[in-house]
Amino acid sequence: MEQLVTSDFKLGIIAGGQLGKMLVLAASNWDVRTYILDTDDHCPAATSCTCFVQGSQLDYDDVIRFGNMVDLITFEIENVNIEALKQLKADGKKIYPEPETLEIIQDKGLQKIFYRDNHIPSPRFVLCDNREAVLAAAERQTLPLPFVQKLRKGGYDGKGVALMRSKDDLVDALNGASVVESLIDIRKEIAVIVARNGRGETQCFPVVEMEFNDEANLVERLICPAALDAEILAQATDIATRIVSLLNLRGVLAVEMFVDTNNAVWVNEIAPRPHNSGHHTIESVVTSQFEQLLRAIFNFPLGSTQLKMPSVMINLLGEPGCDGPVRYEGLTECMSIGGVKIHLYGKKVTKPFRKMGHVTVLAPTIEEAIQKSDIVKRTLRVTSW
Ligand code: ADP
């Protein structure tokens, strides 16, 4: 095991966005050589990794070529060519999480079947092959309105999700194989990141609350720890632990959940990789989600997930109306606020609502962290020249 982190061990990370960059930085604490596969040679991880390999994570030949350059493969994105990963695995390459697990998660329909078969609480659903089938399901009340239509594949950050509150909304039904699921009366959206190593040991991070920007459908503010009764928190961590164990997953798994107005907990979706809802762990938890992923895939004991200090994380999104070379306004003012930790991903070009960075605010109380994060939100702006 030791040789994994004290030698010329080559860790391959598929895709080099901000998650890849933060993973590379965590790996740099050990003597690991990091290889990044990405189409964009200016991607956030390109300047920090040991070796940048240009290519698409969706292209069979690119993934095979990349896989053959490294000792172990992980990924920071779900949308990866599965056939290539399966071939690499058949050739003896170590890939964690494994391609078969990723294949289930890539398809929201297979995810829902997995929850149903394993009695994991998740909103009731039907599968529809196309738009016509969605309209027919609404007509026949196979699943009564209101409901949520989600494309089975390719959606992210709310893209590929359509809320159907009444018959009038059906004109906006999406075309494509979909999950149609009942609408939950949401009190809070929460997430739990759980890690599992090769010995089957599991460890959950503290439950977080997520507040969304309705316009962009991106997390606007993340609060850790979540202000919920101990019983609900225990349910959420128990569900996350059950899922990671049932999937036999080695790595980290982010489990997004809803707490409804009756305080019932429902699984929304899962992601088998580091997650936006775990950015704060870099500063506010003893072990970050990135170090934990490395421990899990290298089969080390998992690290402590004890909270060091309450925290609020806000995403730095490109301002609406700004499209071009990036400019940050208000950095100096924000750096002068105690407990404010600014992360800029190094993307050269901003676009409306593009994730350009994040800020974690640490404070002795959540109230203080929220107050400071509000100042940061007003002051720190991502515009263009
Ligand atoms: P994505 O994978 O694009 O992030 P999600 O499945 O997380 O899409 O859905 C995006 C948002 O839509 C959620 O954060 C939630 O606010 C809302 N949503 C999704 N499913 C439901 C549901 N069954 N009931 C109520 N709201 C939902």
GROMACS .gro file of C-alpha atoms and ligand atoms in nm:
model
  412
    1MET     CA    1   0.000   0.000   0.000
    2GLU     CA    2   0.273   0.245   0.102
    3GLN     CA    3   0.427   0.238  -0.242
    4LEU     CA    4   0.108   0.394  -0.378
    5VAL     CA    5   0.191   0.727  -0.221
    6THR     CA    6   0.570   0.726  -0.198
    7SER     CA    7   0.677   0.631  -0.548
    8ASP     CA    8   0.626   0.710  -0.913
    9PHE     CA    9   0.271   0.585  -0.889
   10LYS     CA   10   0.057   0.732  -1.167
   11LEU     CA   11  -0.299   0.829  -1.081
   12GLY     CA   12  -0.517   0.898  -1.385
   13ILE     CA   13  -0.804   1.141  -1.335
   14ILE     CA   14  -1.061   1.161  -1.611
   15ALA     CA   15  -1.151   1.528  -1.672
   16GLY     CA   16  -0.973   1.831  -1.538
   17GLY     CA   17  -1.239   2.070  -1.414
   18GLN     CA   18  -1.233   2.224  -1.067
   19LEU     CA   19  -1.297   1.888  -0.900
   20GLY     CA   20  -1.000   1.740  -1.085
   21LYS     CA   21  -0.785   2.034  -0.983
   22MET     CA   22  -0.872   2.000  -0.615
   23LEU     CA   23  -0.807   1.626  -0.634
   24VAL     CA   24  -0.468   1.689  -0.793
   25LEU     CA   25  -0.383   1.934  -0.515
   26ALA     CA   26  -0.476   1.678  -0.248
   27ALA     CA   27  -0.265   1.411  -0.421
   28SER     CA   28   0.030   1.651  -0.432
   29ASN     CA   29   0.061   1.615  -0.053
   30TRP     CA   30   0.178   1.263  -0.125
   31ASP     CA   31   0.433   1.153  -0.383
   32VAL     CA   32   0.173   1.068  -0.647
   33ARG     CA   33   0.207   1.162  -1.013
   34THR     CA   34  -0.125   1.291  -1.143
   35TYR     CA   35  -0.238   1.252  -1.505
   36ILE     CA   36  -0.537   1.448  -1.635
   37LEU     CA   37  -0.741   1.368  -1.946
   38ASP     CA   38  -0.937   1.665  -2.083
   39THR     CA   39  -1.022   1.815  -2.420
   40ASP     CA   40  -0.925   2.164  -2.302
   41ASP     CA   41  -0.556   2.223  -2.234
   42HIS     CA   42  -0.654   2.533  -2.034
   43CYS     CA   43  -0.882   2.335  -1.801
   44PRO     CA   44  -0.847   2.415  -1.426
   45ALA     CA   45  -0.636   2.106  -1.346
   46ALA     CA   46  -0.395   2.150  -1.638
   47THR     CA   47  -0.152   2.376  -1.453
   48SER     CA   48  -0.137   2.167  -1.133
   49CYS     CA   49  -0.118   1.808  -1.262
   50THR     CA   50   0.206   1.624  -1.339
   51CYS     CA   51   0.100   1.537  -1.692
   52PHE     CA   52  -0.181   1.675  -1.904
   53VAL     CA   53  -0.318   1.449  -2.177
   54GLN     CA   54  -0.543   1.609  -2.436
   55GLY     CA   55  -0.841   1.399  -2.537
   56SER     CA   56  -1.210   1.344  -2.481
   57GLN     CA   57  -1.346   1.138  -2.192
   58LEU     CA   58  -1.623   1.032  -2.429
   59ASP     CA   59  -1.393   0.900  -2.699
   60TYR     CA   60  -1.318   0.527  -2.676
   61ASP     CA   61  -0.965   0.551  -2.816
   62ASP     CA   62  -0.871   0.855  -2.606
   63VAL     CA   63  -0.983   0.685  -2.283
   64ILE     CA   64  -0.799   0.362  -2.372
   65ARG     CA   65  -0.481   0.554  -2.460
   66PHE     CA   66  -0.501   0.752  -2.136
   67GLY     CA   67  -0.577   0.442  -1.927
   68ASN     CA   68  -0.269   0.268  -2.061
   69MET     CA   69  -0.050   0.555  -1.939
   70VAL     CA   70  -0.150   0.526  -1.571
   71ASP     CA   71  -0.162   0.274  -1.283
   72LEU     CA   72  -0.506   0.355  -1.144
   73ILE     CA   73  -0.800   0.549  -1.289
   74THR     CA   74  -1.064   0.757  -1.120
   75PHE     CA   75  -1.291   1.029  -1.258
   76GLU     CA   76  -1.434   1.366  -1.163
   77ILE     CA   77  -1.727   1.349  -1.405
   78GLU     CA   78  -1.992   1.081  -1.472
   79ASN     CA   79  -2.008   1.126  -1.845
   80VAL     CA   80  -1.724   0.890  -1.944
   81ASN     CA   81  -1.705   0.629  -2.222
   82ILE     CA   82  -1.811   0.316  -2.031
   83GLU     CA   83  -1.707   0.068  -2.300
   84ALA     CA   84  -1.350   0.197  -2.282
   85LEU     CA   85  -1.346   0.170  -1.902
   86LYS     CA   86  -1.482  -0.185  -1.920
   87GLN     CA   87  -1.213  -0.282  -2.171
   88LEU     CA   88  -0.940  -0.131  -1.952
   89LYS     CA   89  -1.077  -0.319  -1.652
   90ALA     CA   90  -1.084  -0.645  -1.852
   91ASP     CA   91  -0.719  -0.579  -1.940
   92GLY     CA   92  -0.639  -0.565  -1.567
   93LYS     CA   93  -0.641  -0.188  -1.507
   94LYS     CA   94  -0.759  -0.071  -1.164
   95ILE     CA   95  -1.056   0.165  -1.195
   96TYR     CA   96  -1.234   0.303  -0.887
   97PRO     CA   97  -1.530   0.348  -0.867
   98GLU     CA   98  -1.578   0.055  -1.105
   99PRO     CA   99  -1.730   0.099  -1.454
  100GLU     CA  100  -2.035  -0.117  -1.371
  101THR     CA  101  -2.127   0.117  -1.084
  102LEU     CA  102  -2.074   0.424  -1.300
  103GLU     CA  103  -2.297   0.269  -1.568
  104ILE     CA  104  -2.592   0.248  -1.326
  105ILE     CA  105  -2.539   0.605  -1.209
  106GLN     CA  106  -2.503   0.750  -1.560
  107ASP     CA  107  -2.864   0.652  -1.626
  108LYS     CA  108  -3.125   0.809  -1.396
  109GLY     CA  109  -3.365   0.528  -1.495
  110LEU     CA  110  -3.127   0.254  -1.376
  111GLN     CA  111  -3.063   0.459  -1.061
  112LYS     CA  112  -3.436   0.465  -0.984
  113ILE     CA  113  -3.469   0.089  -1.045
  114PHE     CA  114  -3.175   0.033  -0.809
  115TYR     CA  115  -3.347   0.241  -0.535
  116ARG     CA  116  -3.677   0.059  -0.584
  117ASP     CA  117  -3.520  -0.288  -0.585
  118ASN     CA  118  -3.323  -0.210  -0.269
  119HIS     CA  119  -3.600  -0.032  -0.077
  120ILE     CA  120  -3.417   0.299  -0.074
  121PRO     CA  121  -3.675   0.577  -0.026
  122SER     CA  122  -3.694   0.774  -0.353
  123PRO     CA  123  -3.991   0.949  -0.522
  124ARG     CA  124  -4.236   0.719  -0.704
  125PHE     CA  125  -4.161   0.703  -1.077
  126VAL     CA  126  -4.243   0.569  -1.421
  127LEU     CA  127  -4.002   0.534  -1.713
  128CYS     CA  128  -4.101   0.689  -2.048
  129ASP     CA  129  -3.927   0.632  -2.382
  130ASN     CA  130  -3.999   0.976  -2.528
  131ARG     CA  131  -4.202   1.295  -2.503
  132GLU     CA  132  -4.521   1.128  -2.633
  133ALA     CA  133  -4.500   0.865  -2.361
  134VAL     CA  134  -4.467   1.140  -2.098
  135LEU     CA  135  -4.778   1.313  -2.230
  136ALA     CA  136  -4.964   0.981  -2.240
  137ALA     CA  137  -4.859   0.904  -1.880
  138ALA     CA  138  -4.997   1.244  -1.775
  139GLU     CA  139  -5.319   1.186  -1.971
  140ARG     CA  140  -5.377   0.838  -1.826
  141GLN     CA  141  -5.262   0.958  -1.485
  142THR     CA  142  -5.013   0.669  -1.466
  143LEU     CA  143  -4.833   0.923  -1.254
  144PRO     CA  144  -5.064   1.208  -1.160
  145LEU     CA  145  -4.955   1.572  -1.198
  146PRO     CA  146  -4.765   1.750  -1.051
  147PHE     CA  147  -4.452   1.560  -1.150
  148VAL     CA  148  -4.090   1.611  -1.252
  149GLN     CA  149  -3.958   1.486  -1.584
  150LYS     CA  150  -3.585   1.405  -1.599
  151LEU     CA  151  -3.391   1.290  -1.903
  152ARG     CA  152  -3.231   0.956  -1.818
  153LYS     CA  153  -2.892   1.057  -1.954
  154GLY     CA  154  -2.678   1.364  -1.997
  155GLY     CA  155  -2.852   1.611  -1.761
  156TYR     CA  156  -2.659   1.819  -1.508
  157ASP     CA  157  -2.715   2.125  -1.289
  158GLY     CA  158  -3.090   2.111  -1.354
  159LYS     CA  159  -3.051   2.086  -1.732
  160GLY     CA  160  -3.264   1.799  -1.855
  161VAL     CA  161  -3.514   1.846  -1.570
  162ALA     CA  162  -3.865   1.987  -1.627
  163LEU     CA  163  -4.116   2.063  -1.356
  164MET     CA  164  -4.475   1.987  -1.459
  165ARG     CA  165  -4.705   2.151  -1.207
  166SER     CA  166  -5.019   2.148  -1.423
  167LYS     CA  167  -5.144   2.043  -1.768
  168ASP     CA  168  -5.034   2.382  -1.906
  169ASP     CA  169  -4.669   2.296  -1.834
  170LEU     CA  170  -4.684   1.983  -2.051
  171VAL     CA  171  -4.601   2.187  -2.364
  172ASP     CA  172  -4.249   2.213  -2.218
  173ALA     CA  173  -4.211   1.835  -2.186
  174LEU     CA  174  -3.862   1.726  -2.294
  175ASN     CA  175  -3.797   1.477  -2.571
  176GLY     CA  176  -3.592   1.171  -2.484
  177ALA     CA  177  -3.596   0.866  -2.260
  178SER     CA  178  -3.703   0.999  -1.920
  179VAL     CA  179  -3.780   0.928  -1.561
  180VAL     CA  180  -4.106   1.087  -1.456
  181GLU     CA  181  -4.132   1.111  -1.080
  182SER     CA  182  -4.373   1.253  -0.829
  183LEU     CA  183  -4.310   1.603  -0.702
  184ILE     CA  184  -4.189   1.619  -0.345
  185ASP     CA  185  -4.300   1.903  -0.122
  186ILE     CA  186  -3.945   1.996  -0.028
  187ARG     CA  187  -3.859   2.146   0.310
  188LYS     CA  188  -3.485   2.120   0.264
  189GLU     CA  189  -3.241   1.983   0.007
  190ILE     CA  190  -2.951   1.809   0.178
  191ALA     CA  191  -2.648   1.604   0.078
  192VAL     CA  192  -2.426   1.346   0.241
  193ILE     CA  193  -2.090   1.243   0.101
  194VAL     CA  194  -1.993   0.893   0.204
  195ALA     CA  195  -1.661   0.720   0.142
  196ARG     CA  196  -1.587   0.348   0.126
  197ASN     CA  197  -1.248   0.182   0.091
  198GLY     CA  198  -1.151  -0.160  -0.045
  199ARG     CA  199  -1.202  -0.325   0.294
  200GLY     CA  200  -1.564  -0.210   0.301
  201GLU     CA  201  -1.505   0.051   0.572
  202THR     CA  202  -1.739   0.348   0.535
  203GLN     CA  203  -1.733   0.703   0.667
  204CYS     CA  204  -1.990   0.981   0.617
  205PHE     CA  205  -1.918   1.353   0.607
  206PRO     CA  206  -2.151   1.580   0.809
  207VAL     CA  207  -2.488   1.638   0.641
  208VAL     CA  208  -2.507   1.970   0.453
  209GLU     CA  209  -2.801   2.186   0.350
  210MET     CA  210  -2.811   2.320  -0.004
  211GLU     CA  211  -2.987   2.637  -0.112
  212PHE     CA  212  -3.035   2.675  -0.486
  213ASN     CA  213  -3.027   2.971  -0.721
  214ASP     CA  214  -3.365   2.922  -0.892
  215GLU     CA  215  -3.255   3.095  -1.212
  216ALA     CA  216  -2.939   2.890  -1.265
  217ASN     CA  217  -3.040   2.576  -1.068
  218LEU     CA  218  -2.696   2.574  -0.907
  219VAL     CA  219  -2.615   2.552  -0.538
  220GLU     CA  220  -2.606   2.910  -0.416
  221ARG     CA  221  -2.528   2.848  -0.052
  222LEU     CA  222  -2.427   2.535   0.129
  223ILE     CA  223  -2.456   2.517   0.506
  224CYS     CA  224  -2.262   2.272   0.722
  225PRO     CA  225  -2.378   2.128   0.952
  226ALA     CA  226  -2.742   2.107   0.842
  227ALA     CA  227  -2.991   2.242   1.096
  228LEU     CA  228  -3.209   1.933   1.125
  229ASP     CA  229  -3.316   1.699   1.407
  230ALA     CA  230  -3.064   1.432   1.498
  231GLU     CA  231  -3.312   1.165   1.389
  232ILE     CA  232  -3.333   1.304   1.034
  233LEU     CA  233  -2.954   1.342   1.015
  234ALA     CA  234  -2.913   0.981   1.128
  235GLN     CA  235  -3.162   0.864   0.864
  236ALA     CA  236  -2.974   1.053   0.593
  237THR     CA  237  -2.635   0.910   0.687
  238ASP     CA  238  -2.783   0.562   0.724
  239ILE     CA  239  -2.933   0.580   0.373
  240ALA     CA  240  -2.603   0.704   0.224
  241THR     CA  241  -2.411   0.423   0.395
  242ARG     CA  242  -2.659   0.162   0.272
  243ILE     CA  243  -2.632   0.286  -0.087
  244VAL     CA  244  -2.251   0.292  -0.096
  245SER     CA  245  -2.236  -0.058   0.053
  246LEU     CA  246  -2.505  -0.199  -0.180
  247LEU     CA  247  -2.316  -0.059  -0.478
  248ASN     CA  248  -1.994  -0.209  -0.341
  249LEU     CA  249  -1.842   0.124  -0.437
  250ARG     CA  250  -1.480   0.210  -0.367
  251GLY     CA  251  -1.433   0.587  -0.363
  252VAL     CA  252  -1.668   0.863  -0.259
  253LEU     CA  253  -2.038   0.891  -0.329
  254ALA     CA  254  -2.240   1.210  -0.297
  255VAL     CA  255  -2.603   1.141  -0.209
  256GLU     CA  256  -2.845   1.429  -0.272
  257MET     CA  257  -3.169   1.403  -0.077
  258PHE     CA  258  -3.489   1.591  -0.003
  259VAL     CA  259  -3.643   1.633   0.341
  260ASP     CA  260  -4.014   1.687   0.280
  261THR     CA  261  -4.258   1.894   0.484
  262ASN     CA  262  -4.345   1.579   0.686
  263ASN     CA  263  -3.973   1.531   0.758
  264ALA     CA  264  -3.949   1.218   0.544
  265VAL     CA  265  -3.612   1.170   0.368
  266TRP     CA  266  -3.604   1.088  -0.006
  267VAL     CA  267  -3.303   1.018  -0.225
  268ASN     CA  268  -3.290   1.246  -0.529
  269GLU     CA  269  -2.972   1.136  -0.703
  270ILE     CA  270  -2.619   1.014  -0.646
  271ALA     CA  271  -2.278   1.100  -0.791
  272PRO     CA  272  -1.979   0.861  -0.760
  273ARG     CA  273  -1.713   1.134  -0.735
  274PRO     CA  274  -1.615   1.441  -0.535
  275HIS     CA  275  -1.902   1.687  -0.534
  276ASN     CA  276  -1.983   2.056  -0.516
  277SER     CA  277  -2.156   1.988  -0.183
  278GLY     CA  278  -1.820   1.885  -0.034
  279HIS     CA  279  -1.601   2.182  -0.125
  280HIS     CA  280  -1.615   2.318   0.230
  281THR     CA  281  -1.451   1.998   0.361
  282ILE     CA  282  -1.112   2.132   0.243
  283GLU     CA  283  -1.112   2.378   0.532
  284SER     CA  284  -1.393   2.281   0.768
  285VAL     CA  285  -1.348   1.904   0.811
  286VAL     CA  286  -1.040   1.715   0.940
  287THR     CA  287  -1.017   1.517   0.613
  288SER     CA  288  -1.130   1.674   0.284
  289GLN     CA  289  -1.349   1.484   0.038
  290PHE     CA  290  -1.050   1.480  -0.199
  291GLU     CA  291  -0.807   1.323   0.049
  292GLN     CA  292  -1.083   1.080   0.147
  293LEU     CA  293  -1.127   0.972  -0.215
  294LEU     CA  294  -0.753   0.908  -0.241
  295ARG     CA  295  -0.754   0.710   0.084
  296ALA     CA  296  -1.051   0.505  -0.043
  297ILE     CA  297  -0.908   0.419  -0.384
  298PHE     CA  298  -0.559   0.349  -0.245
  299ASN     CA  299  -0.724   0.132   0.022
  300PHE     CA  300  -0.589   0.324   0.320
  301PRO     CA  301  -0.789   0.366   0.641
  302LEU     CA  302  -1.043   0.645   0.593
  303GLY     CA  303  -0.974   0.979   0.762
  304SER     CA  304  -1.173   1.150   1.036
  305THR     CA  305  -1.474   1.347   0.910
  306GLN     CA  306  -1.505   1.548   1.228
  307LEU     CA  307  -1.618   1.905   1.169
  308LYS     CA  308  -1.352   2.159   1.271
  309MET     CA  309  -1.577   2.462   1.241
  310PRO     CA  310  -1.923   2.543   1.105
  311SER     CA  311  -1.905   2.669   0.749
  312VAL     CA  312  -2.096   2.818   0.462
  313MET     CA  313  -1.986   2.763   0.102
  314ILE     CA  314  -2.096   2.983  -0.186
  315ASN     CA  315  -2.026   2.920  -0.552
  316LEU     CA  316  -1.876   3.209  -0.746
  317LEU     CA  317  -2.088   3.216  -1.059
  318GLY     CA  318  -2.027   3.429  -1.367
  319GLU     CA  319  -2.255   3.734  -1.353
  320PRO     CA  320  -2.548   3.730  -1.594
  321GLY     CA  321  -2.470   3.949  -1.894
  322CYS     CA  322  -2.094   3.894  -1.870
  323ASP     CA  323  -1.929   3.680  -2.133
  324GLY     CA  324  -1.555   3.709  -2.201
  325PRO     CA  325  -1.213   3.726  -2.031
  326VAL     CA  326  -1.268   3.692  -1.656
  327ARG     CA  327  -1.235   3.973  -1.406
  328TYR     CA  328  -1.283   3.942  -1.029
  329GLU     CA  329  -1.417   4.240  -0.837
  330GLY     CA  330  -1.405   4.275  -0.460
  331LEU     CA  331  -1.127   4.026  -0.386
  332THR     CA  332  -0.934   4.257  -0.151
  333GLU     CA  333  -1.242   4.346   0.055
  334CYS     CA  334  -1.337   3.981   0.092
  335MET     CA  335  -0.986   3.868   0.185
  336SER     CA  336  -0.999   4.113   0.476
  337ILE     CA  337  -1.293   3.928   0.634
  338GLY     CA  338  -1.182   3.670   0.893
  339GLY     CA  339  -1.251   3.307   0.804
  340VAL     CA  340  -1.308   3.374   0.431
  341LYS     CA  341  -1.129   3.123   0.206
  342ILE     CA  342  -1.139   3.205  -0.165
  343HIS     CA  343  -1.088   2.945  -0.437
  344LEU     CA  344  -1.057   3.058  -0.799
  345TYR     CA  345  -1.056   2.777  -1.050
  346GLY     CA  346  -0.846   2.957  -1.310
  347LYS     CA  347  -1.098   2.952  -1.594
  348LYS     CA  348  -0.993   3.222  -1.836
  349VAL     CA  349  -1.337   3.299  -1.973
  350THR     CA  350  -1.653   3.371  -1.776
  351LYS     CA  351  -2.009   3.307  -1.891
  352PRO     CA  352  -2.340   3.373  -1.717
  353PHE     CA  353  -2.370   3.133  -1.420
  354ARG     CA  354  -2.049   2.947  -1.506
  355LYS     CA  355  -1.886   2.804  -1.191
  356MET     CA  356  -1.569   3.015  -1.168
  357GLY     CA  357  -1.474   2.949  -0.808
  358HIS     CA  358  -1.612   2.911  -0.458
  359VAL     CA  359  -1.571   3.066  -0.117
  360THR     CA  360  -1.585   2.884   0.214
  361VAL     CA  361  -1.659   3.095   0.519
  362LEU     CA  362  -1.560   2.950   0.855
  363ALA     CA  363  -1.704   3.091   1.177
  364PRO     CA  364  -1.773   2.977   1.534
  365THR     CA  365  -2.148   2.983   1.460
  366ILE     CA  366  -2.351   2.920   1.145
  367GLU     CA  367  -2.526   3.254   1.192
  368GLU     CA  368  -2.195   3.439   1.173
  369ALA     CA  369  -2.083   3.233   0.873
  370ILE     CA  370  -2.411   3.312   0.690
  371GLN     CA  371  -2.377   3.681   0.770
  372LYS     CA  372  -2.020   3.693   0.636
  373SER     CA  373  -2.115   3.487   0.330
  374ASP     CA  374  -2.387   3.744   0.251
  375ILE     CA  375  -2.123   4.018   0.252
  376VAL     CA  376  -1.901   3.809   0.023
  377LYS     CA  377  -2.193   3.741  -0.210
  378ARG     CA  378  -2.264   4.113  -0.243
  379THR     CA  379  -1.899   4.212  -0.277
  380LEU     CA  380  -1.719   3.946  -0.481
  381ARG     CA  381  -1.836   3.953  -0.840
  382VAL     CA  382  -1.721   3.763  -1.146
  383THR     CA  383  -1.748   3.993  -1.445
  384SER     CA  384  -1.559   4.030  -1.771
  385TRP     CA  385  -1.326   4.288  -1.920
  386ADP     P1  386  -2.954   1.753  -1.185
  386ADP     O1  387  -2.904   1.614  -1.197
  386ADP     O2  388  -2.953   1.825  -1.315
  386ADP     O3  389  -2.889   1.830  -1.073
  386ADP     P2  390  -3.183   1.700  -1.016
  386ADP     O4  391  -3.243   1.565  -1.031
  386ADP     O5  392  -3.096   1.719  -0.896
  386ADP     O6  393  -3.109   1.743  -1.150
  386ADP     O7  394  -3.299   1.808  -1.011
  386ADP     C1  395  -3.272   1.948  -1.007
  386ADP     C2  396  -3.360   2.016  -0.904
  386ADP     O8  397  -3.499   1.994  -0.936
  386ADP     C3  398  -3.343   1.959  -0.762
  386ADP     O9  399  -3.236   2.019  -0.696
  386ADP     C4  400  -3.478   1.994  -0.701
  386ADP    O10  401  -3.481   2.131  -0.657
  386ADP     C5  402  -3.575   1.979  -0.816
  386ADP     N1  403  -3.634   1.843  -0.814
  386ADP     C6  404  -3.582   1.732  -0.870
  386ADP     N2  405  -3.660   1.624  -0.846
  386ADP     C7  406  -3.765   1.669  -0.772
  386ADP     C8  407  -3.880   1.605  -0.715
  386ADP     N3  408  -3.905   1.475  -0.732
  386ADP     N4  409  -3.965   1.682  -0.644
  386ADP     C9  410  -3.942   1.815  -0.627
  386ADP     N5  411  -3.836   1.880  -0.679
  386ADP    C10  412  -3.748   1.809  -0.751
   0.00000   0.00000   0.00000
